[in-house]
Amino acid sequence: SAIPMATPREASKAAKETKAKETKEEKEKREKYEKHFKKAEELIAAKNHKEAVTALGQARLYAKPQDQKKIDEMVAEQTKAMNKGS
């Protein structure tokens, strides 16, 4: 028998409910984080390590604690790439 799974619609509905509980401040913080993080990813893709580190640093200011660890790891990678030679 098939295991019942949440449909994409149910999943997005759950996501919307989670977002609804978000305060205005949390929403602004998350949007700033996402904006800086997206910019950092684009800079990383362009191998622009120095600016990527700057963008990651900005994203980290708005990141949740669980995201800060990921950002620290990415900064370390970018710094290593920068030192390897440009």
C-alpha positions as a LaTeX table, in Angstrom:
\begin{tabular}{lrrr}
\hline
Residue & $x$ (\AA) & $y$ (\AA) & $z$ (\AA) \\
\hline
Ser1 & 0.00 & 0.00 & 0.00 \\
Ala2 & 1.17 & 3.51 & $-0.78$ \\
Ile3 & 2.51 & 5.61 & 2.04 \\
Pro4 & 0.53 & 8.84 & 2.25 \\
Met5 & 2.79 & 11.80 & 1.50 \\
Ala6 & 2.17 & 15.50 & 1.79 \\
Thr7 & 1.22 & 16.85 & $-1.60$ \\
Pro8 & 3.19 & 19.85 & $-2.85$ \\
Arg9 & 0.09 & 21.95 & $-2.20$ \\
Glu10 & $-0.06$ & 20.80 & 1.44 \\
Ala11 & 3.66 & 21.42 & 1.81 \\
Ser12 & 3.42 & 24.96 & 0.45 \\
Lys13 & 0.38 & 25.58 & 2.64 \\
Ala14 & 2.44 & 24.52 & 5.66 \\
Ala15 & 5.23 & 26.80 & 4.50 \\
Lys16 & 2.77 & 29.69 & 4.19 \\
Glu17 & 1.50 & 29.04 & 7.71 \\
Thr18 & 5.07 & 29.11 & 8.99 \\
Lys19 & 5.65 & 32.41 & 7.20 \\
Ala20 & 2.45 & 33.84 & 8.67 \\
Lys21 & 3.85 & 33.32 & 12.18 \\
Glu22 & 6.95 & 35.28 & 11.17 \\
Thr23 & 7.09 & 38.79 & 12.61 \\
Lys24 & 7.67 & 41.81 & 10.36 \\
Glu25 & 11.20 & 42.06 & 11.78 \\
Glu26 & 11.93 & 38.37 & 11.10 \\
Lys27 & 10.61 & 38.73 & 7.56 \\
Glu28 & 12.84 & 41.74 & 6.86 \\
Lys29 & 15.82 & 39.92 & 8.34 \\
Arg30 & 15.14 & 36.81 & 6.25 \\
Glu31 & 14.71 & 38.86 & 3.07 \\
Lys32 & 17.98 & 40.71 & 3.68 \\
Tyr33 & 19.71 & 37.41 & 4.39 \\
Glu34 & 18.34 & 35.86 & 1.19 \\
Lys35 & 19.31 & 38.91 & $-0.87$ \\
His36 & 22.92 & 38.93 & 0.38 \\
Phe37 & 23.20 & 35.13 & 0.22 \\
Lys38 & 21.95 & 35.05 & $-3.39$ \\
Lys39 & 24.45 & 37.77 & $-4.31$ \\
Ala40 & 27.22 & 35.76 & $-2.62$ \\
Glu41 & 26.28 & 32.65 & $-4.59$ \\
Glu42 & 26.44 & 34.63 & $-7.85$ \\
Leu43 & 29.86 & 36.02 & $-6.89$ \\
Ile44 & 31.09 & 32.53 & $-5.99$ \\
Ala45 & 29.89 & 31.26 & $-9.37$ \\
Ala46 & 31.80 & 34.13 & $-10.99$ \\
Lys47 & 34.88 & 33.15 & $-8.94$ \\
Asn48 & 34.86 & 36.61 & $-7.38$ \\
His49 & 36.04 & 35.30 & $-4.01$ \\
Lys50 & 36.84 & 38.60 & $-2.31$ \\
Glu51 & 33.41 & 40.11 & $-2.98$ \\
Ala52 & 31.74 & 36.79 & $-2.20$ \\
Val53 & 33.33 & 36.86 & 1.28 \\
Thr54 & 31.99 & 40.42 & 1.76 \\
Ala55 & 28.48 & 39.40 & 0.64 \\
Leu56 & 28.58 & 36.32 & 2.88 \\
Gly57 & 29.62 & 38.53 & 5.78 \\
Gln58 & 26.58 & 40.72 & 5.15 \\
Ala59 & 24.31 & 37.69 & 4.83 \\
Arg60 & 25.70 & 36.37 & 8.13 \\
Leu61 & 24.49 & 39.50 & 9.95 \\
Tyr62 & 20.92 & 38.48 & 9.15 \\
Ala63 & 21.37 & 34.70 & 9.23 \\
Lys64 & 19.76 & 32.37 & 11.74 \\
Pro65 & 22.24 & 30.56 & 14.01 \\
Gln66 & 21.89 & 27.32 & 12.00 \\
Asp67 & 22.74 & 29.24 & 8.80 \\
Gln68 & 25.73 & 31.02 & 10.33 \\
Lys69 & 27.70 & 27.75 & 10.48 \\
Lys70 & 27.04 & 27.14 & 6.76 \\
Ile71 & 28.15 & 30.70 & 5.98 \\
Asp72 & 31.32 & 30.33 & 8.06 \\
Glu73 & 32.18 & 27.21 & 6.06 \\
Met74 & 31.54 & 29.02 & 2.78 \\
Val75 & 33.69 & 31.98 & 3.90 \\
Ala76 & 36.48 & 29.54 & 4.76 \\
Glu77 & 36.22 & 27.97 & 1.29 \\
Gln78 & 36.27 & 31.36 & $-0.44$ \\
Thr79 & 39.25 & 32.52 & 1.63 \\
Lys80 & 41.09 & 29.32 & 0.74 \\
Ala81 & 40.25 & 29.83 & $-2.96$ \\
Met82 & 41.45 & 33.44 & $-2.70$ \\
Asn83 & 44.78 & 32.42 & $-1.15$ \\
Lys84 & 45.28 & 29.65 & $-3.71$ \\
Gly85 & 45.81 & 32.32 & $-6.33$ \\
Ser86 & 43.77 & 34.65 & $-8.42$ \\
\hline
\end{tabular}
